[in-house]
Amino acid sequence: MHGSSSGRTQPRVWLLLAAAGAVGPAAVHAAVADPRTVTLEVSAAWAIGCLAGLLGVAAARRLPTREAAVWVLLVAALTRGLVLPMADTLSTDFNRYLWDGRESLAARSPYAATPDASAAADPPSAEATRLLHGMNSRGFRSVYPPVSQAAFAAAWSLGGGTLDGGVAALRLIFGSVDLAAVGVLLLVLRRLGRHPGWAILYAWHPLPAVEAVGGMHTEALLTLPLIAAVGLVLPRRPVEPPRSGSGATAAAAPPRAGAEPACPPPAAALAGLCIAVAAAVKLFPIAAAAVLAARLRGRARWALLSAATAAGVALLWPLLGPPHGAGVRASLALYAGYFHFNNPLFVGLQRVALAGTGDPTLSAQIASRLLLAVFGGVASAVLWRAWRGRDAARIPGLLAALFGAYLLLSPTVHPWYLMGVLWLVPLTRVGRPALLWLAATVPLTHLAYDPTLPAWGVPGWVMTIEWGGVAVLLLFHDARPLWIGPLMRARAEWKAARLSGFLPEEGRLLDVGCGEGLVTAALARRTGLTAVGVDVDAEAGAAAPVLACDGRRLPFRDGAFDAATVLTVLHHCDDPEAVLAEAVRVVRPGGRLLVAESVYRTAGGLWLLTRLDRFFNGLRGGGRDGLAGPLRFAREQVWAGRFAAAELVPAQTRHLSRGLHRHVLFVLDRPGRV
C-alpha cells in the first residue's frame, strides 16, 4: 500500500516543481520595471519556464484526467494573473487599441481617418492625448478588424476613459478570453482522446501570458474561436488513460471502423462562424475554412463554407468594404511594405534584391512578394493534400503546416505572432519541436528594443539561434520523410557492396531483423541469392519479402538456408544468444553466417554508442518493439566468445568503420557438410 501511495504522489511533486518553473517568467516580467533592459536574464527565465512545461506534460500524464485538467487550469490562471500589473514597455500597440476604442464609443469609425487627422478635427482630452503621444504609426488608418475593435471599445469603457484603466481592462479581457481558450483546448483534447496534460504545452507556456496578456496583443482573442472551430469538426476518439507508474504509455484503443459519426451540419456551420470570428480578429485564419471544409463531406462541408462566408462578409465589411475599405487597404499595403522584423529569409532576399536594384524600398517589396509567392505555393500544397483525404483527425496537422508556413514566410515575426500557431502544438506533432524551439528563443528579439544598446534591430546571433534551431528541427523532424528514404537506400547499397563478397553466389539467404528489407533486396540483386527477411514487424511495402516473427522461434526447418545475415540486430534483442542459435539452426552445415555489430572499448564509448543508436533509429522511424527496449551492446571479444559458444568458426573479422562508431563484421561458418 505504501508503494502504491508513493507512486501516486511522486507525479504531483514533479508537477508542482514544473508549475513553479512555469510561473517564473510571468513573475519575473511583473517584477522588472523594464524587461527590455534585462532581456538576457528574462530570456533565461523564459527558457526555464519552457523546460518546466515539458516536465509538466510528463508529470501530468501520470495523473487521472480530471485532476490533471484542474492543474492545467489553475496554473494557467496564475500565470495570466501575475502579468496583470506588468510594466507596459514591451509594446506600444495598446495606445492604438484604446484610441480606436475611444473612436468607436464616440460613434466615429476607427477606419475613417488616421489618428492625426482625427485629433486635428476634434482635439482629444488629456487622457486621449497621452494615447496619441505614445502611439506609433499615427499616420496610418487602423487595420484591426471589427472583433478586435469591439474588445478595444469595451476596454476603453471599462477603464473609465483613462489610459491606466484602459490598460488594466485590456489585460483583463485578453487574459479572460485566453484562459477560456485553455478550457476549450482541454475539451478538444478530450474529444481527440488525448490526455489533458498535453494542454500544458500551450496553457503553461510563457508566450500567452507575457506577450498576449501582459503585452496586450490581439492574438489573445484569436485562439478561442480557432480552437472551438477545430473541436467542432474533429471526430471523437477514446480517451487516453494515464501513464503507468513504470513509465510505459498506455495507448488509447483504436476506434472501430465506421464508428466515427460525420460532423453534423449545425456543428459545421458553427465551426464556420468561429472561423469568421477569428478572421475578424486577424485576417489570416480565414484560410482555415478551406482546410476544415476539405475534410468534411456533403452538407456539412457546404454548411461550414456558407457560414464562414456569410459571417465573414458581415464582420469584415466595415473594415474592407465602402466607404472606408479603400483607405484601410492602402494602410495594409503600407504596413506590409514598411514593417520588417526578425525573419532571416526576408533579410537575405532583400540584400540580394538590394544588390541588383540599389533601392532599399524596392528591394523590400521584391523580398516581400517573393515570400508571398512561396507561401502561396505552400498553401496550395497544404490545401491539395487536405482535399485528397477524408480523415478529419488530420486537421490540426494541416493547420499547423498552413499557419506555420505563414509565420515562417512573414516579413515580420514578432513574439506574439506565434500565438496564431502555438495553440496547435498540443494537438499535433507537425512542426511541434520547431515551434517549441522558436517560442522558447523568441524573447531574445527584445534586444532590438533595448534602450541601452546603440543599434536597433535583432542581432544576427539571435536570429541564428532562433531560426537555425528551427531549420534543424524541421529538417530532422518534419522533412525527414523527404530524405530518409533515399539515404537509407544508399546506405543499404553500401552495406550490400561490402557484404556480398562473403556470400555464396546461389542458394537461399535469410536476413534476420531485416527492418524495411532494403539490405535484403540489395543483397539479392548483387548475389543472385533468393532472399527472404524476418522481423518482429513486417512493414507494408517492404523492399523484399518479409515475414513477421520472433527471432527466437524462426518458422523454418533446420538447414533451410545456405546463408544468413544478422546485421546490427543482436544488441536490440532480449536474448541475443537465443536469436543467434536460431539463425545457426536454419543455416545448413557448411553454410555462412554474417553478423554485424556495433562494439565499444570504454564506458564512455558505451554511453556514446547508446545515444547514437537511439538517435539514428529515431531518424529512421524507430519506436518498434525491437528498437524501443534496452540495448545490449558488448565488446568485440564478448561477441567472439558467443560465436564460439554457438560452435561457429570465424573466417574473417572486418572493421567496417572506426572512430565514434566502431562497426565490426564477423564472417562465420557453420562447420560440417551438407
XYZ file of C-alpha atoms in Angstrom:
674
model
C 0.000 0.000 0.000
C 2.827 2.379 0.856
C 4.479 1.842 -2.516
C 1.209 2.498 -4.330
C 0.662 5.782 -2.440
C 4.205 6.882 -3.214
C 3.679 6.087 -6.891
C 0.624 8.367 -6.949
C 2.316 11.164 -5.020
C 5.532 11.411 -6.992
C 3.947 12.820 -10.191
C 2.297 15.549 -8.108
C 5.668 16.557 -6.665
C 7.165 16.826 -10.136
C 4.084 18.668 -11.363
C 4.380 21.162 -8.509
C 8.021 21.787 -9.408
C 7.051 22.205 -13.050
C 4.304 24.665 -12.097
C 6.786 26.717 -10.088
C 9.094 26.898 -13.086
C 6.223 27.714 -15.446
C 5.056 30.758 -13.462
C 8.621 32.049 -13.214
C 8.675 34.056 -16.473
C 5.389 35.776 -15.642
C 6.651 36.625 -12.142
C 9.935 37.979 -13.496
C 8.199 40.181 -16.069
C 5.851 41.504 -13.407
C 8.751 42.328 -11.049
C 11.047 44.046 -13.584
C 10.469 47.722 -14.302
C 11.558 47.403 -17.950
C 12.113 43.852 -19.273
C 13.851 45.256 -22.358
C 16.880 46.265 -20.295
C 17.402 42.743 -18.909
C 16.491 40.733 -21.995
C 19.106 38.022 -21.444
C 18.034 37.446 -17.833
C 14.369 37.425 -18.797
C 15.117 35.039 -21.676
C 16.853 32.671 -19.256
C 13.760 32.635 -17.026
C 11.649 32.109 -20.146
C 13.754 29.091 -21.191
C 13.401 27.596 -17.695
C 9.651 28.087 -17.956
C 9.563 26.267 -21.306
C 11.546 23.332 -19.905
C 9.237 23.281 -16.896
C 6.294 22.967 -19.264
C 7.812 19.846 -20.822
C 8.333 18.395 -17.350
C 4.751 19.312 -16.527
C 3.429 17.357 -19.514
C 5.358 14.249 -18.461
C 4.157 14.513 -14.843
C 0.533 15.454 -15.574
C 0.075 12.493 -17.913
C 0.603 10.177 -14.928
C -2.408 11.649 -13.132
C -6.128 10.997 -13.625
C -7.568 13.169 -16.365
C -9.813 15.318 -14.163
C -7.064 16.085 -11.682
C -4.642 16.925 -14.493
C -7.197 19.268 -16.081
C -7.587 21.133 -12.787
C -3.806 21.547 -12.540
C -3.699 22.880 -16.096
C -6.393 25.490 -15.481
C -5.131 26.648 -12.084
C -1.555 27.243 -13.202
C -2.729 28.854 -16.455
C -4.896 31.250 -14.449
C -1.998 32.019 -12.113
C 0.438 32.843 -14.925
C -2.068 35.156 -16.587
C -2.963 36.800 -13.306
C 0.660 37.514 -12.429
C 1.199 39.688 -15.504
C -1.761 41.998 -14.849
C 0.471 44.584 -13.057
C 3.325 44.140 -15.581
C 5.067 47.257 -16.950
C 3.693 48.273 -20.358
C 7.102 48.607 -22.026
C 7.215 45.606 -24.387
C 4.905 47.241 -26.920
C 3.070 50.492 -27.612
C 0.233 48.899 -29.597
C -2.169 49.299 -26.692
C -2.236 53.063 -27.325
C -3.709 52.435 -30.766
C -6.142 49.870 -29.370
C -7.530 52.290 -26.808
C -7.614 55.158 -29.293
C -9.674 53.027 -31.659
C -11.957 52.085 -28.774
C -12.407 55.768 -27.950
C -13.310 56.490 -31.567
C -15.884 53.684 -31.639
C -17.542 54.850 -28.414
C -17.722 58.362 -29.869
C -19.721 56.919 -32.806
C -16.815 57.512 -35.190
C -15.477 54.705 -37.328
C -11.873 53.901 -36.386
C -11.288 53.245 -40.097
C -12.463 56.696 -41.262
C -9.306 58.700 -40.555
C -5.786 58.485 -39.218
C -5.286 59.403 -35.536
C -3.500 62.612 -36.546
C -6.373 63.641 -38.781
C -8.965 62.718 -36.165
C -7.136 64.692 -33.471
C -6.907 67.721 -35.735
C -10.646 67.614 -36.422
C -11.640 67.014 -32.788
C -8.972 67.929 -30.178
C -8.681 64.997 -27.755
C -8.855 65.031 -23.963
C -5.733 64.880 -21.817
C -6.012 61.109 -21.455
C -6.555 60.639 -25.179
C -3.573 62.899 -25.849
C -1.448 60.505 -23.793
C -2.568 57.759 -26.136
C -1.682 59.839 -29.163
C 1.787 60.674 -27.895
C 2.555 57.029 -27.080
C 1.302 55.707 -30.424
C 3.387 54.639 -33.394
C 2.107 54.820 -36.982
C -0.190 57.747 -36.251
C -0.308 58.467 -39.973
C -1.834 55.071 -40.772
C -5.505 54.179 -40.616
C -6.467 51.379 -38.283
C -6.279 47.894 -39.772
C -7.656 45.975 -36.782
C -10.806 44.006 -37.711
C -14.187 44.550 -36.018
C -13.991 41.856 -33.292
C -10.741 43.390 -32.105
C -12.386 46.809 -32.260
C -15.208 45.574 -30.019
C -12.637 44.490 -27.408
C -10.900 47.890 -27.674
C -14.158 49.745 -27.110
C -15.013 47.549 -24.133
C -11.601 48.193 -22.590
C -11.828 51.970 -23.014
C -15.308 51.929 -21.500
C -14.405 49.634 -18.590
C -11.268 51.668 -17.956
C -13.264 54.816 -17.401
C -11.779 56.606 -20.387
C -8.278 56.675 -18.888
C -5.009 55.230 -20.146
C -4.184 53.298 -16.970
C -7.719 51.995 -16.593
C -7.824 51.006 -20.257
C -4.554 49.074 -19.938
C -5.888 47.150 -16.945
C -9.146 46.417 -18.775
C -7.348 45.240 -21.906
C -5.274 42.795 -19.890
C -8.328 41.542 -18.034
C -10.274 40.993 -21.276
C -7.377 39.362 -23.113
C -6.478 37.178 -20.124
C -10.063 36.018 -19.623
C -10.512 35.121 -23.294
C -7.205 33.280 -23.426
C -7.999 31.359 -20.243
C -11.320 30.363 -21.795
C -9.308 29.141 -24.786
C -7.343 26.863 -22.443
C -10.626 25.421 -21.180
C -11.847 24.753 -24.717
C -8.469 23.220 -25.577
C -8.975 20.722 -22.740
C -12.359 19.791 -24.213
C -10.850 19.338 -27.676
C -8.090 17.123 -26.278
C -10.746 15.006 -24.617
C -12.595 14.749 -27.917
C -9.373 13.618 -29.571
C -8.866 11.010 -26.850
C -5.678 12.685 -25.628
C -4.696 13.274 -22.016
C -5.336 16.843 -20.762
C -1.703 17.079 -19.702
C -0.825 17.873 -23.326
C -2.580 21.243 -22.903
C 0.352 22.365 -20.730
C 2.379 22.925 -23.901
C 0.147 25.939 -24.527
C -1.501 26.726 -21.205
C 1.716 27.000 -19.169
C 3.900 28.435 -21.895
C 5.233 31.938 -21.124
C 4.171 33.304 -24.521
C 0.390 33.611 -23.993
C 0.743 35.120 -20.528
C 3.632 37.521 -21.156
C 3.126 38.579 -24.772
C -0.607 38.204 -25.397
C -1.913 39.227 -21.960
C 0.923 41.243 -20.425
C 1.947 42.754 -23.761
C -1.709 43.299 -24.721
C -1.830 41.881 -28.228
C -4.972 40.876 -30.067
C -3.634 37.376 -30.683
C -5.090 36.673 -27.226
C -8.535 36.873 -28.876
C -7.540 34.590 -31.735
C -7.055 31.202 -30.133
C -10.526 30.730 -28.608
C -12.546 30.752 -31.868
C -9.892 28.738 -33.723
C -9.735 26.003 -31.077
C -13.526 25.908 -30.950
C -13.764 25.583 -34.743
C -11.343 22.663 -34.810
C -13.067 20.948 -31.888
C -16.450 21.136 -33.576
C -15.342 19.186 -36.654
C -12.907 16.685 -35.127
C -14.062 13.076 -34.715
C -14.381 11.733 -31.209
C -11.688 9.295 -30.020
C -11.424 7.001 -26.957
C -9.752 8.789 -24.054
C -6.051 8.114 -23.495
C -5.587 6.645 -19.982
C -2.922 7.971 -17.587
C 0.607 6.688 -17.980
C 1.567 3.873 -15.635
C 3.970 4.436 -12.795
C 6.611 2.409 -14.596
C 6.726 4.993 -17.354
C 5.029 2.903 -20.042
C 2.406 4.719 -22.027
C -0.937 3.063 -22.386
C -2.237 3.699 -25.866
C -5.801 4.646 -26.490
C -7.938 1.956 -28.026
C -8.283 2.405 -31.768
C -11.707 3.458 -32.960
C -13.872 0.866 -34.631
C -14.183 1.141 -38.388
C -17.211 3.215 -39.257
C -17.755 4.184 -35.605
C -16.981 7.873 -36.148
C -20.132 9.824 -36.986
C -19.857 12.506 -39.664
C -19.797 16.097 -38.450
C -23.450 17.263 -38.387
C -24.206 20.351 -40.496
C -25.156 22.546 -37.475
C -21.769 21.856 -35.862
C -20.026 22.544 -39.163
C -21.909 25.834 -39.545
C -20.910 26.839 -36.025
C -17.305 25.994 -36.878
C -17.569 28.259 -39.928
C -18.894 31.054 -37.715
C -15.950 30.592 -35.333
C -13.506 30.879 -38.233
C -15.186 34.103 -39.337
C -14.860 35.485 -35.809
C -11.163 34.554 -35.791
C -10.721 36.288 -39.160
C -12.365 39.368 -37.642
C -9.515 39.397 -35.093
C -6.686 38.746 -37.581
C -7.341 38.225 -41.265
C -5.162 35.171 -41.960
C -7.325 32.496 -40.179
C -9.891 32.694 -42.999
C -7.689 30.144 -44.819
C -8.638 27.609 -42.126
C -12.127 27.396 -43.624
C -10.782 25.703 -46.753
C -8.800 23.167 -44.703
C -11.733 22.262 -42.469
C -14.170 22.100 -45.370
C -11.834 19.822 -47.310
C -12.035 17.219 -44.563
C -15.833 17.284 -44.343
C -18.412 15.801 -46.662
C -21.705 16.694 -48.247
C -23.995 19.056 -46.373
C -21.505 19.584 -43.545
C -18.917 20.964 -45.969
C -21.320 23.440 -47.516
C -22.703 24.421 -44.117
C -19.217 25.346 -42.942
C -18.324 27.273 -46.109
C -21.668 29.081 -46.203
C -21.489 30.116 -42.555
C -17.848 31.214 -42.817
C -18.571 33.226 -45.964
C -21.741 34.906 -44.719
C -20.385 35.724 -41.265
C -17.016 36.733 -42.689
C -18.563 39.199 -45.125
C -20.801 40.647 -42.409
C -17.971 41.017 -39.887
C -15.297 42.264 -42.284
C -17.445 44.621 -44.351
C -16.792 47.634 -42.075
C -13.060 47.005 -42.495
C -12.730 46.209 -46.191
C -15.969 47.477 -47.757
C -17.061 51.015 -48.602
C -16.827 53.749 -47.558
C -13.551 53.145 -45.687
C -12.254 49.970 -47.320
C -10.001 51.669 -49.856
C -8.202 53.646 -47.154
C -7.819 50.589 -44.936
C -6.439 48.521 -47.806
C -3.936 51.290 -48.525
C -2.852 51.237 -44.874
C -2.499 47.439 -45.004
C -0.209 47.812 -48.010
C 1.820 50.472 -46.188
C 2.164 48.249 -43.119
C 3.289 45.329 -45.280
C 5.850 47.446 -47.075
C 7.137 49.338 -44.045
C 7.401 46.809 -41.213
C 10.003 44.014 -41.364
C 11.316 42.267 -38.282
C 13.057 39.047 -37.267
C 12.944 36.997 -40.458
C 16.318 35.934 -41.905
C 14.670 34.778 -45.140
C 13.404 38.296 -45.755
C 16.778 39.801 -44.801
C 18.622 37.533 -47.227
C 16.218 38.152 -50.110
C 16.250 41.885 -49.508
C 20.049 42.004 -49.588
C 20.129 40.108 -52.875
C 17.497 42.427 -54.349
C 19.286 45.490 -52.996
C 22.493 44.444 -54.729
C 20.593 44.413 -58.018
C 18.349 47.458 -57.593
C 20.195 49.762 -55.209
C 16.784 50.852 -53.858
C 16.002 49.768 -50.247
C 12.257 50.294 -50.643
C 12.020 48.402 -53.906
C 14.226 45.585 -52.613
C 11.969 45.200 -49.565
C 8.920 44.985 -51.832
C 10.620 42.369 -54.003
C 11.579 40.286 -50.954
C 8.046 40.515 -49.538
C 6.459 39.459 -52.825
C 8.832 36.532 -53.217
C 7.945 35.304 -49.718
C 4.264 35.766 -50.544
C 4.683 33.693 -53.703
C 6.411 30.908 -51.755
C 3.639 30.956 -49.165
C 1.074 30.704 -51.964
C 2.780 27.562 -53.191
C 2.949 26.037 -49.710
C -0.684 26.914 -49.001
C -1.747 25.350 -52.300
C 0.141 22.162 -51.433
C -1.481 22.013 -47.982
C -4.961 22.550 -49.416
C -4.354 19.964 -52.151
C -3.365 17.441 -49.513
C -6.389 18.378 -47.416
C -8.791 17.805 -50.301
C -7.181 14.455 -51.148
C -8.101 12.885 -47.821
C -11.165 12.486 -45.690
C -9.672 11.890 -42.233
C -10.791 14.866 -40.150
C -8.359 13.890 -37.372
C -5.542 15.264 -39.565
C -6.965 18.790 -39.446
C -4.632 20.031 -36.648
C -1.577 18.856 -38.569
C -2.734 20.525 -41.779
C -3.452 23.771 -39.947
C -0.056 23.622 -38.265
C 1.577 23.315 -41.694
C -0.503 26.184 -43.118
C -0.189 28.618 -40.206
C 3.433 27.609 -39.580
C 4.308 28.436 -43.208
C 2.512 31.773 -42.836
C 4.620 32.521 -39.780
C 7.947 31.419 -41.261
C 7.384 33.310 -44.517
C 6.085 36.534 -42.993
C 8.476 39.512 -43.301
C 7.621 40.372 -39.702
C 7.756 37.814 -36.886
C 7.103 39.458 -33.548
C 6.992 37.147 -30.497
C 3.227 37.409 -30.140
C 2.701 36.289 -33.742
C 3.487 32.750 -32.549
C 0.141 32.719 -30.729
C -1.505 32.035 -34.077
C 0.069 28.582 -34.243
C 1.214 27.716 -30.697
C -2.274 26.506 -29.738
C -1.859 23.659 -32.242
C 1.229 22.232 -30.513
C -0.805 20.103 -28.028
C -2.995 18.790 -30.851
C -0.453 17.595 -33.425
C 3.162 16.525 -33.832
C 3.506 18.501 -37.080
C 6.104 21.200 -36.501
C 5.995 20.706 -32.737
C 9.750 20.669 -31.958
C 10.469 23.624 -34.284
C 7.609 25.715 -32.901
C 8.555 24.986 -29.299
C 12.156 25.965 -30.049
C 11.103 29.208 -31.708
C 8.711 30.030 -28.879
C 11.485 29.353 -26.339
C 14.080 31.580 -28.017
C 11.906 34.389 -29.400
C 12.167 36.640 -26.288
C 15.775 37.301 -27.304
C 14.358 39.506 -30.060
C 13.528 42.105 -27.406
C 17.187 43.052 -27.605
C 16.089 45.052 -30.639
C 14.187 47.382 -28.293
C 16.815 47.611 -25.536
C 17.299 51.365 -24.992
C 20.810 50.763 -23.622
C 22.066 49.321 -26.950
C 23.348 51.664 -29.673
C 21.744 49.968 -32.712
C 18.135 48.974 -33.421
C 17.342 45.578 -34.852
C 17.510 41.906 -33.976
C 21.188 40.900 -33.630
C 22.387 38.354 -36.154
C 23.405 35.883 -33.458
C 19.855 35.940 -32.083
C 18.328 35.082 -35.469
C 20.970 32.374 -35.892
C 19.914 30.760 -32.597
C 16.210 31.135 -33.335
C 15.969 30.177 -36.956
C 18.981 27.902 -37.112
C 17.332 25.698 -34.499
C 14.034 25.863 -36.381
C 15.733 24.805 -39.622
C 17.491 21.841 -37.979
C 14.330 20.634 -36.242
C 12.208 20.970 -39.362
C 14.834 19.057 -41.330
C 15.128 16.164 -38.890
C 11.537 16.013 -37.644
C 9.155 17.220 -40.335
C 11.153 16.965 -43.564
C 12.650 13.593 -42.627
C 10.408 11.566 -44.986
C 11.787 13.538 -47.926
C 15.398 12.478 -47.402
C 15.486 9.497 -45.046
C 14.281 7.046 -47.718
C 16.972 7.876 -50.307
C 19.586 7.951 -47.538
C 18.570 4.513 -46.246
C 18.559 3.053 -49.757
C 22.060 4.415 -50.377
C 23.197 3.016 -47.031
C 21.684 -0.372 -47.899
C 23.610 -0.445 -51.180
C 26.804 0.490 -49.298
C 26.273 -2.406 -46.895
C 25.410 -4.868 -49.648
C 28.553 -3.926 -51.581
C 30.710 -4.797 -48.584
C 28.852 -7.971 -47.637
C 28.123 -9.603 -50.983
C 31.687 -10.863 -51.460
C 31.348 -13.057 -48.364
C 28.144 -14.776 -49.507
C 27.630 -17.714 -51.883
C 26.608 -16.963 -55.453
C 23.463 -19.077 -55.376
C 21.043 -20.598 -52.923
C 18.770 -19.151 -50.256
C 19.544 -16.242 -47.923
C 17.796 -15.335 -44.659
C 18.107 -11.768 -43.311
C 17.235 -11.780 -39.597
C 15.934 -8.447 -38.302
C 15.692 -7.016 -41.804
C 13.550 -3.967 -40.963
C 12.381 -2.407 -44.221
C 14.105 -5.121 -46.245
C 16.358 -2.666 -48.095
C 19.582 -4.559 -47.398
C 17.805 -7.854 -48.108
C 16.761 -6.671 -51.566
C 20.188 -5.147 -52.304
C 21.958 -8.409 -51.403
C 19.583 -10.401 -53.609
C 20.341 -8.126 -56.557
C 24.107 -8.311 -56.071
C 24.468 -12.052 -55.375
C 21.661 -13.809 -57.211
C 20.536 -15.418 -53.941
C 16.861 -15.952 -53.217
C 16.479 -13.699 -50.179
C 13.793 -13.522 -47.514
C 13.708 -11.362 -44.408
C 12.216 -11.776 -40.953
C 11.464 -9.072 -38.405
C 9.212 -8.555 -35.403
C 7.301 -6.044 -37.549
C 6.588 -6.895 -41.184
C 6.259 -3.474 -42.762
C 3.832 -2.905 -45.605
C 5.602 -2.043 -48.829
C 8.917 -3.590 -47.749
C 11.607 -3.795 -50.438
C 11.845 -7.601 -50.102
C 9.629 -10.470 -48.859
C 9.425 -10.069 -45.062
C 7.798 -12.416 -42.538
C 6.721 -11.197 -39.123
C 8.062 -13.494 -36.427
C 10.087 -13.669 -33.221
C 13.772 -14.222 -33.933
C 13.898 -16.770 -31.091
C 11.442 -19.048 -32.957
C 12.001 -18.883 -36.698
C 9.323 -20.649 -38.816
C 11.839 -22.609 -40.918
C 13.190 -26.170 -40.834
C 16.769 -26.935 -39.859
C 19.308 -26.078 -42.551
C 16.726 -24.362 -44.776
C 19.152 -21.626 -45.916
C 22.609 -21.523 -47.443
C 23.481 -18.291 -45.634
C 22.075 -15.847 -43.103
C 22.778 -12.238 -42.145
C 22.170 -10.679 -38.721
C 23.082 -7.017 -39.165
C 23.150 -4.721 -36.087
C 20.264 -6.695 -34.622
C 21.550 -8.736 -31.668
C 22.127 -5.760 -29.371
C 18.378 -4.978 -29.663
C 17.328 -8.498 -28.605
C 16.197 -9.501 -25.120
C 18.043 -12.812 -25.566
C 20.773 -12.367 -28.212
C 22.140 -15.891 -27.637
C 18.734 -17.437 -28.445
C 18.368 -15.385 -31.635
C 21.896 -16.335 -32.694
C 21.191 -20.002 -32.011
C 18.066 -19.905 -34.175
C 19.969 -18.262 -37.020
C 22.604 -21.006 -36.783
C 19.918 -23.709 -36.761
C 18.318 -22.649 -40.038
C 21.672 -22.384 -41.883
C 22.798 -25.663 -43.425
C 26.049 -27.305 -42.264
C 28.855 -25.694 -44.235
C 26.774 -22.541 -44.679
C 27.784 -18.995 -43.798
C 26.579 -16.505 -41.240
C 27.380 -12.766 -41.375
C 26.936 -10.847 -38.124
C 27.490 -7.067 -37.950
C 27.594 -5.420 -34.538
C 28.485 -2.080 -33.013
C 31.150 -2.535 -30.337
C 32.818 -0.376 -27.689
C 36.010 -0.335 -25.691
C 35.338 2.006 -22.743
C 32.415 3.072 -20.572
C 32.415 6.427 -22.366
C 32.253 4.604 -25.685
C 29.238 2.619 -24.478
C 27.463 5.822 -23.397
C 28.121 7.431 -26.789
C 27.139 4.291 -28.701
C 23.819 4.111 -26.855
C 22.988 7.731 -27.718
C 23.980 7.296 -31.347
C 21.829 4.172 -31.662
C 18.764 5.894 -30.184
C 19.290 8.951 -32.375
C 19.741 7.153 -35.693
C 16.962 4.630 -35.077
C 14.733 7.570 -34.189
C 15.603 9.188 -37.517
C 14.658 6.094 -39.488
C 11.318 5.917 -37.705
C 12.209 3.752 -34.726
C 9.954 3.009 -31.805
C 9.175 -0.527 -32.899
C 9.282 -3.143 -30.155
C 12.777 -4.261 -31.120
C 14.141 -0.735 -31.063
C 12.449 0.727 -28.013
C 13.790 -1.671 -25.365
C 17.136 -1.801 -23.566
C 20.315 -2.066 -25.634
C 22.773 -4.910 -25.066
C 26.000 -3.760 -26.646
C 29.147 -5.765 -25.971
C 32.872 -5.611 -26.601
C 34.324 -7.325 -29.666
C 35.859 -10.101 -27.524
C 32.497 -10.848 -25.889
C 30.838 -11.334 -29.285
C 33.680 -13.613 -30.368
C 33.092 -15.728 -27.261
C 29.388 -16.012 -28.007
C 30.080 -17.143 -31.552
C 32.494 -19.763 -30.276
C 29.847 -20.992 -27.821
C 27.454 -21.356 -30.777
C 30.078 -23.566 -32.465
C 30.667 -21.098 -35.291
C 34.062 -20.947 -36.981
C 35.385 -17.393 -37.603
C 36.519 -16.921 -41.212
C 37.243 -13.186 -41.074
C 36.674 -10.108 -38.932
C 36.312 -6.787 -40.754
C 36.073 -3.319 -39.217
C 33.516 -1.538 -41.378
C 34.026 1.755 -39.540
C 36.120 3.113 -36.706
C 36.157 6.286 -34.632
C 32.967 7.309 -32.831
C 31.035 4.342 -34.220
C 33.025 1.083 -34.239
C 31.176 -1.235 -36.617
C 32.517 -4.800 -36.920
C 31.571 -7.533 -39.412
C 32.034 -11.117 -38.237
C 32.233 -13.642 -41.101
C 31.325 -17.033 -39.586
C 30.963 -20.549 -40.957
C 28.817 -23.353 -39.630
C 31.025 -26.464 -39.518
C 30.016 -29.704 -41.224
C 28.897 -30.856 -44.659
C 25.574 -30.948 -46.409
